Short mmCIF file of C-alpha atoms and ligand atoms in Angstrom, two decimals:
data_model
loop_
_atom_site.label_atom_id
_atom_site.label_comp_id
_atom_site.label_asym_id
_atom_site.label_seq_id
_atom_site.Cartn_x
_atom_site.Cartn_y
_atom_site.Cartn_z
CA MET A 1 38.80 12.97 -43.72
CA THR A 2 39.01 9.35 -44.75
CA ALA A 3 41.56 8.04 -47.20
CA ILE A 4 42.24 4.62 -48.68
CA THR A 5 45.41 3.40 -50.33
CA LEU A 6 45.24 0.68 -52.94
CA ARG A 7 47.66 -1.30 -54.99
CA ARG A 8 47.62 0.49 -58.38
CA PRO A 9 44.59 -0.86 -60.28
CA ASP A 10 44.10 -2.15 -63.84
CA ASP A 11 41.25 -1.17 -66.16
CA LEU A 12 40.56 -4.36 -68.06
CA HIS A 13 38.13 -2.86 -70.58
CA LEU A 14 38.83 0.58 -72.00
CA HIS A 15 38.22 2.54 -75.20
CA LEU A 16 41.03 5.00 -75.95
CA ARG A 17 40.24 5.83 -79.61
CA ASP A 18 43.21 7.18 -81.58
CA GLY A 19 45.08 10.33 -82.62
CA GLU A 20 44.22 13.63 -80.94
CA SER A 21 41.11 12.14 -79.31
CA MET A 22 43.29 9.55 -77.60
CA ARG A 23 45.73 12.24 -76.44
CA SER A 24 42.83 13.99 -74.72
CA VAL A 25 41.57 10.99 -72.74
CA LEU A 26 44.68 8.87 -72.10
CA PRO A 27 46.07 11.02 -69.22
CA PHE A 28 42.96 10.36 -67.11
CA THR A 29 43.49 6.61 -67.27
CA ALA A 30 47.28 6.78 -66.92
CA ALA A 31 46.91 8.84 -63.72
CA ARG A 32 44.86 6.11 -62.06
CA PHE A 33 45.66 2.76 -63.64
CA ALA A 34 48.94 0.96 -64.23
CA ARG A 35 47.57 -0.97 -67.20
CA ALA A 36 44.47 -1.13 -69.33
CA LEU A 37 43.13 -3.60 -71.84
CA VAL A 38 42.51 -1.36 -74.84
CA MET A 39 39.55 -2.23 -77.04
CA PRO A 40 40.23 -2.74 -80.76
CA ASN A 41 37.07 -1.16 -82.21
CA LEU A 42 38.83 1.55 -84.16
CA ARG A 43 37.94 2.39 -87.74
CA PRO A 44 39.23 0.19 -89.33
CA PRO A 45 39.22 -2.34 -86.50
CA VAL A 46 42.47 -3.68 -85.05
CA THR A 47 42.27 -7.21 -86.43
CA GLY A 48 45.94 -8.22 -86.71
CA THR A 49 48.94 -8.39 -84.42
CA PRO A 50 51.03 -5.86 -86.41
CA GLN A 51 48.20 -3.31 -86.20
CA ALA A 52 47.81 -3.94 -82.47
CA LEU A 53 51.53 -3.42 -81.90
CA ALA A 54 51.44 -0.20 -83.95
CA TYR A 55 48.39 1.01 -81.97
CA ARG A 56 50.15 0.11 -78.72
CA GLN A 57 53.15 2.19 -79.79
CA ARG A 58 50.91 5.17 -80.65
CA ILE A 59 49.45 4.94 -77.13
CA LEU A 60 52.92 4.82 -75.56
CA ASP A 61 53.98 7.80 -77.68
CA ALA A 62 50.93 9.77 -76.54
CA LEU A 63 51.59 9.29 -72.83
CA PRO A 64 52.26 12.40 -70.77
CA ALA A 65 55.93 12.78 -69.76
CA GLY A 66 56.75 10.72 -66.70
CA ALA A 67 53.63 8.55 -66.89
CA THR A 68 54.13 4.84 -66.38
CA PHE A 69 51.29 3.05 -68.07
CA GLU A 70 51.18 -0.19 -69.99
CA PRO A 71 48.60 -0.74 -72.74
CA LEU A 72 47.45 -4.35 -73.04
CA MET A 73 46.03 -5.30 -76.40
CA THR A 74 43.26 -7.48 -77.79
CA LEU A 75 42.42 -8.22 -81.42
CA TYR A 76 39.07 -7.69 -83.05
CA LEU A 77 37.63 -11.05 -84.06
CA THR A 78 35.95 -11.20 -87.48
CA ASP A 79 34.41 -13.94 -89.60
CA ARG A 80 37.68 -14.01 -91.53
CA THR A 81 40.20 -14.13 -88.66
CA ASP A 82 42.92 -16.62 -89.61
CA PRO A 83 43.55 -19.21 -86.86
CA ALA A 84 47.28 -18.57 -87.49
CA GLU A 85 46.74 -15.06 -86.08
CA VAL A 86 46.41 -16.69 -82.66
CA GLN A 87 50.07 -17.77 -82.67
CA ARG A 88 51.21 -14.37 -83.90
CA ALA A 89 49.24 -12.72 -81.11
CA LYS A 90 50.61 -15.07 -78.49
CA ALA A 91 54.19 -14.68 -79.71
CA SER A 92 53.96 -10.87 -79.53
CA GLY A 93 53.69 -11.00 -75.74
CA CYS A 94 51.56 -7.82 -75.86
CA VAL A 95 48.24 -9.24 -77.05
CA LEU A 96 46.19 -10.96 -74.36
CA GLY A 97 43.27 -12.15 -76.41
CA PHE A 98 40.55 -11.55 -78.95
CA LYS A 99 37.41 -9.47 -78.61
CA LEU A 100 34.15 -10.89 -79.86
CA TYR A 101 31.69 -8.25 -81.06
CA PRO A 102 28.57 -9.82 -82.48
CA ALA A 103 28.16 -7.92 -85.77
CA GLY A 104 26.01 -4.84 -85.23
CA ALA A 105 25.87 -5.12 -81.43
CA THR A 106 27.47 -1.77 -80.63
CA THR A 107 29.66 1.15 -81.73
CA HIS A 108 31.98 0.19 -84.62
CA SER A 109 30.94 -3.47 -84.56
CA ASP A 110 29.87 -3.85 -88.19
CA ALA A 111 33.01 -5.90 -88.93
CA GLY A 112 32.14 -8.25 -86.06
CA VAL A 113 31.25 -11.93 -86.08
CA THR A 114 28.01 -12.79 -87.91
CA ASP A 115 27.80 -16.39 -86.67
CA ILE A 116 29.84 -17.76 -83.80
CA ARG A 117 30.35 -21.07 -85.58
CA LYS A 118 32.45 -19.24 -88.19
CA VAL A 119 35.17 -18.63 -85.61
CA ASP A 120 35.21 -22.08 -83.99
CA ALA A 121 38.64 -22.89 -85.46
CA VAL A 122 40.07 -19.65 -84.06
CA LEU A 123 38.54 -20.35 -80.65
CA SER A 124 40.03 -23.85 -80.63
CA ARG A 125 43.45 -22.38 -81.38
CA MET A 126 42.98 -19.84 -78.59
CA GLU A 127 42.15 -22.68 -76.23
CA GLU A 128 45.43 -24.39 -77.16
CA GLN A 129 47.47 -21.20 -76.84
CA ASP A 130 45.63 -19.98 -73.74
CA LEU A 131 44.60 -16.60 -75.09
CA VAL A 132 41.53 -15.04 -73.50
CA LEU A 133 38.26 -14.34 -75.32
CA GLN A 134 36.62 -11.05 -74.35
CA VAL A 135 32.93 -11.10 -75.16
CA HIS A 136 30.43 -8.34 -75.83
CA GLY A 137 27.47 -10.42 -74.70
CA GLU A 138 24.37 -9.32 -76.55
CA VAL A 139 22.35 -10.94 -79.33
CA THR A 140 21.80 -8.58 -82.23
CA ASP A 141 18.39 -9.70 -83.53
CA PRO A 142 16.46 -6.41 -83.77
CA ASN A 143 13.31 -8.28 -82.79
CA VAL A 144 14.72 -9.12 -79.35
CA ASP A 145 13.87 -6.53 -76.72
CA VAL A 146 16.98 -4.41 -76.05
CA PHE A 147 16.72 -5.14 -72.31
CA ASP A 148 16.71 -8.92 -72.95
CA ARG A 149 19.65 -9.13 -75.34
CA GLU A 150 22.25 -10.04 -72.73
CA ALA A 151 20.14 -12.77 -71.14
CA ARG A 152 19.35 -14.24 -74.57
CA PHE A 153 23.03 -14.18 -75.50
CA ILE A 154 23.89 -16.29 -72.46
CA ASP A 155 21.47 -19.04 -73.44
CA GLU A 156 21.93 -18.93 -77.20
CA VAL A 157 25.62 -18.18 -77.60
CA LEU A 158 27.75 -18.00 -74.49
CA ALA A 159 26.74 -21.14 -72.60
CA PRO A 160 27.03 -23.38 -75.71
CA LEU A 161 30.35 -21.73 -76.66
CA ALA A 162 31.79 -22.30 -73.17
CA ALA A 163 30.72 -25.94 -73.40
CA ARG A 164 32.16 -26.45 -76.92
CA HIS A 165 35.50 -24.98 -75.80
CA PRO A 166 35.88 -26.27 -72.25
CA ARG A 167 39.38 -24.87 -71.72
CA LEU A 168 38.82 -21.50 -73.37
CA ARG A 169 39.16 -18.67 -70.84
CA ILE A 170 36.41 -16.12 -71.33
CA VAL A 171 35.71 -12.67 -69.92
CA PHE A 172 32.05 -11.77 -70.14
CA GLU A 173 32.56 -8.03 -70.54
CA HIS A 174 30.55 -5.26 -68.88
CA ILE A 175 27.83 -7.48 -67.44
CA THR A 176 24.56 -5.68 -66.79
CA THR A 177 22.06 -8.21 -65.47
CA ARG A 178 21.37 -10.51 -62.56
CA ALA A 179 21.24 -13.31 -65.16
CA ALA A 180 24.82 -12.59 -66.21
CA ALA A 181 26.07 -12.44 -62.62
CA GLN A 182 24.39 -15.77 -61.92
CA PHE A 183 25.76 -17.31 -65.10
CA VAL A 184 29.31 -16.47 -64.05
CA LEU A 185 28.74 -17.70 -60.50
CA GLY A 186 27.44 -21.02 -61.80
CA SER A 187 29.92 -21.51 -64.63
CA ARG A 188 32.95 -23.72 -65.06
CA PRO A 189 36.42 -22.44 -64.09
CA GLY A 190 37.95 -20.00 -66.58
CA ILE A 191 34.95 -17.72 -66.90
CA ALA A 192 35.03 -14.23 -65.39
CA ALA A 193 33.32 -10.88 -65.88
CA THR A 194 34.09 -7.18 -65.83
CA VAL A 195 31.69 -4.67 -64.29
CA THR A 196 31.55 -0.95 -65.16
CA PRO A 197 31.02 1.90 -62.70
CA GLN A 198 27.83 3.02 -64.41
CA HIS A 199 26.20 -0.38 -64.03
CA LEU A 200 27.07 -0.39 -60.31
CA LEU A 201 25.78 3.15 -59.71
CA MET A 202 22.77 3.61 -62.00
CA ASN A 203 19.74 1.81 -63.30
CA ARG A 204 17.77 2.48 -66.47
CA ASN A 205 15.77 5.29 -64.87
CA ALA A 206 18.95 7.37 -65.27
CA ILE A 207 18.45 7.32 -69.05
CA PHE A 208 15.07 9.01 -68.68
CA ALA A 209 15.44 11.26 -65.61
CA GLY A 210 13.40 14.35 -66.51
CA GLY A 211 14.01 13.78 -70.24
CA VAL A 212 16.25 11.68 -72.46
CA ARG A 213 19.81 11.62 -71.10
CA PRO A 214 22.09 10.63 -73.98
CA HIS A 215 25.16 10.68 -71.74
CA HIS A 216 23.70 7.81 -69.73
CA TYR A 217 23.28 5.69 -72.85
CA CYS A 218 25.79 2.90 -73.28
CA LEU A 219 25.70 -0.68 -74.49
CA PRO A 220 24.76 -2.98 -73.01
CA VAL A 221 22.15 -0.49 -71.82
CA LEU A 222 21.55 0.15 -68.09
CA LYS A 223 19.07 -2.32 -66.65
CA ARG A 224 16.64 -2.60 -63.71
CA GLU A 225 17.41 -1.78 -60.09
CA THR A 226 17.29 -5.50 -59.24
CA ASP A 227 20.03 -6.06 -61.82
CA ARG A 228 22.15 -3.24 -60.41
CA GLU A 229 21.80 -4.73 -56.94
CA ALA A 230 22.88 -8.16 -58.18
CA LEU A 231 25.95 -6.64 -59.89
CA LEU A 232 26.86 -4.70 -56.76
CA THR A 233 26.56 -7.87 -54.68
CA VAL A 234 28.94 -9.87 -56.88
CA ALA A 235 31.39 -7.02 -57.55
CA THR A 236 31.76 -6.18 -53.87
CA GLY A 237 31.49 -9.75 -52.60
CA GLY A 238 35.15 -10.71 -52.97
CA ASP A 239 34.65 -13.40 -55.63
CA SER A 240 37.77 -13.38 -57.82
CA ARG A 241 35.78 -13.93 -61.03
CA PHE A 242 34.53 -10.32 -60.99
CA PHE A 243 36.89 -7.47 -61.74
CA LEU A 244 37.24 -3.89 -62.90
CA GLY A 245 36.67 -2.84 -66.51
CA THR A 246 35.29 0.66 -66.96
CA ASP A 247 34.18 0.48 -70.59
CA SER A 248 34.92 4.21 -70.60
CA ALA A 249 33.88 5.05 -74.17
CA PRO A 250 34.42 8.68 -75.20
CA HIS A 251 32.40 10.25 -77.99
CA ALA A 252 32.25 13.88 -79.11
CA ARG A 253 29.30 15.75 -77.64
CA GLY A 254 27.63 16.12 -81.02
CA ALA A 255 27.73 12.39 -81.69
CA LYS A 256 25.83 11.74 -78.44
CA GLU A 257 23.45 14.69 -78.41
CA ALA A 258 21.88 13.76 -81.73
CA ALA A 259 18.75 12.30 -83.25
CA CYS A 260 20.55 8.95 -83.29
CA GLY A 261 23.09 9.36 -80.51
CA CYS A 262 25.80 6.76 -80.16
CA ALA A 263 26.39 4.46 -77.22
CA GLY A 264 29.18 5.01 -74.72
CA ILE A 265 29.74 6.64 -71.32
CA PHE A 266 33.01 8.43 -70.55
CA SER A 267 34.18 7.70 -67.00
CA ALA A 268 37.99 7.74 -67.18
CA HIS A 269 38.20 11.16 -65.44
CA GLY A 270 36.87 9.63 -62.22
CA ALA A 271 36.82 5.90 -62.76
CA ILE A 272 38.36 4.49 -59.61
CA GLU A 273 36.68 7.24 -57.58
CA LEU A 274 33.26 6.17 -58.92
CA TYR A 275 33.96 2.54 -58.00
CA ALA A 276 34.94 3.75 -54.51
CA GLU A 277 31.51 5.41 -54.23
CA ALA A 278 29.77 2.18 -55.21
CA PHE A 279 31.82 0.04 -52.84
CA GLU A 280 31.35 2.51 -50.00
CA ALA A 281 27.58 2.52 -50.52
CA ALA A 282 27.65 -1.28 -50.27
CA GLY A 283 29.74 -1.13 -47.09
CA ALA A 284 32.53 -2.94 -48.93
CA LEU A 285 35.38 -0.44 -49.32
CA PRO A 286 37.90 -2.94 -47.91
CA ARG A 287 37.17 -5.18 -50.92
CA LEU A 288 37.73 -2.49 -53.56
CA GLU A 289 41.42 -3.31 -53.84
CA ALA A 290 40.85 -6.96 -54.68
CA PHE A 291 38.26 -6.07 -57.33
CA ALA A 292 40.34 -3.26 -58.85
CA SER A 293 43.91 -4.46 -58.48
CA GLU A 294 44.08 -8.22 -57.92
CA HIS A 295 41.32 -10.28 -59.52
CA GLY A 296 41.87 -9.04 -63.06
CA ALA A 297 45.64 -9.31 -62.93
CA ASP A 298 45.35 -12.82 -61.52
CA PHE A 299 42.85 -13.91 -64.18
CA TYR A 300 45.10 -12.61 -66.98
CA ARG A 301 48.15 -14.12 -65.23
CA LEU A 302 49.86 -10.75 -65.01
CA PRO A 303 51.92 -9.72 -62.00
CA ARG A 304 50.00 -7.54 -59.57
CA ASN A 305 51.16 -3.91 -59.84
CA GLU A 306 53.71 -2.66 -57.35
CA GLY A 307 52.68 1.00 -57.11
CA ARG A 308 49.96 2.46 -54.91
CA ILE A 309 47.29 5.15 -55.31
CA THR A 310 45.45 6.98 -52.56
CA LEU A 311 41.84 8.07 -52.68
CA VAL A 312 40.53 10.74 -50.34
CA ARG A 313 36.91 10.97 -49.29
CA GLN A 314 36.42 14.49 -50.55
CA SER A 315 33.80 15.63 -53.00
CA TRP A 316 34.79 17.49 -56.19
CA GLU A 317 32.79 18.99 -59.01
CA VAL A 318 33.16 17.35 -62.40
CA PRO A 319 33.63 19.85 -65.28
CA ARG A 320 30.73 20.19 -67.71
CA SER A 321 33.00 19.05 -70.51
CA TYR A 322 36.55 18.06 -71.35
CA ALA A 323 38.47 18.62 -74.56
CA PHE A 324 38.29 15.68 -76.99
CA GLY A 325 40.69 16.37 -79.83
CA ALA A 326 39.27 19.42 -81.62
CA GLU A 327 35.85 18.70 -80.06
CA GLU A 328 34.60 18.19 -76.52
CA LEU A 329 33.04 15.35 -74.59
CA VAL A 330 30.61 15.26 -71.69
CA PRO A 331 31.89 13.10 -68.82
CA LEU A 332 29.83 11.04 -66.42
CA ARG A 333 28.54 13.33 -63.60
CA ALA A 334 29.22 16.47 -65.68
CA GLY A 335 28.40 19.52 -63.55
CA GLU A 336 27.74 17.25 -60.56
CA SER A 337 30.06 15.84 -57.96
CA ILE A 338 32.02 12.67 -57.23
CA GLY A 339 32.50 11.81 -53.56
CA TRP A 340 36.09 10.56 -53.75
CA ARG A 341 39.17 12.29 -55.07
CA LEU A 342 42.45 10.87 -56.35
CA SER A 343 45.26 12.19 -54.19
CA GLU A 344 48.01 13.76 -56.32
CA GLY A 345 51.57 12.53 -55.97
C1 NCD B 401 31.51 1.31 -76.87
C2 NCD B 401 32.19 2.32 -77.78
O1 NCD B 401 31.72 3.46 -77.84
O2 NCD B 401 33.21 1.99 -78.39
N1 NCD B 401 30.24 1.79 -76.47
C3 NCD B 401 29.55 1.43 -75.36
O3 NCD B 401 28.41 1.86 -75.20
N2 NCD B 401 30.08 0.63 -74.46
C4 NCD B 401 31.42 0.00 -77.56
C5 NCD B 401 31.16 -1.14 -76.63
O4 NCD B 401 32.03 -1.51 -75.84
O5 NCD B 401 30.07 -1.69 -76.66
ZN1 ZN B 402 33.44 -1.46 -74.51
#
């Protein structure tokens, strides 16, 4: 039996939701990760520092007894974000940045930014204060092919934005394409990317395997095998600009198994284990720790975590569903197995 021990990792892109739903999913993340950057796309969105601090406290209050877990916060950028919010966020010490959702790009993004030029003053202030911009990188024009939206966003929005704000630190979240990997590799300092487990392990065939698979639908959507290979190469290659962000995004079963099912894959129940599978398949297990526990902390200028977790190479069957508040959710690999197990204690 093989086992690996890692410095305790950070999940630098996570959806926890709120209330009873949050109570259902939070223990999975807290068992594996020391910290997570919690996305602000609640209803209503978390747009101000006081709301983020209140949300952070609700997360802390919902933690299982004995858990040590630190929520890291980001604010939801809107057309009307006041540049003065940047100072309030910085002064709080708990808010690491702002999240850019192009309006309409994904789940709960209708309050997002309609034109990037509307937030230029906020971005300039962030540059001064050294807060990080987290970017959902897809154009929203319904006439653009859904598989091309990330690549178009790079050319039309992200590259010009990075040039207009040369000191702004940017995380290109949940990258899904070879184009995005190459953009980050070729970009100026201060630009990094998170990569999800699903985009390292699956390509778009997984959405259509034997029929429509709503639980494999997330945004940005899974891409081609050549894209998956490019993501695996950069994630496992040791480059410090690529780090772990699961984008675990729980939804009730009924919201996904529907005529218009919503986007989001839940992976928190086996997140680090799924990354271990991907790294093992690439022959790169020794580099998992840097990707999961060092690069992200370093980019955000956080101390690396002191604790350790151990993963055992032992297959386990994923339940068909987990409770999700009063409802249930279907996790990634439901009814199938994951090849690594988190060692308890
Ligand atoms: C996320 C969600 O459900 O909140 N969904 C997803 O498919 N990733 C939103 C997002 O991060 O795009
Ligand atoms: Zn997300």
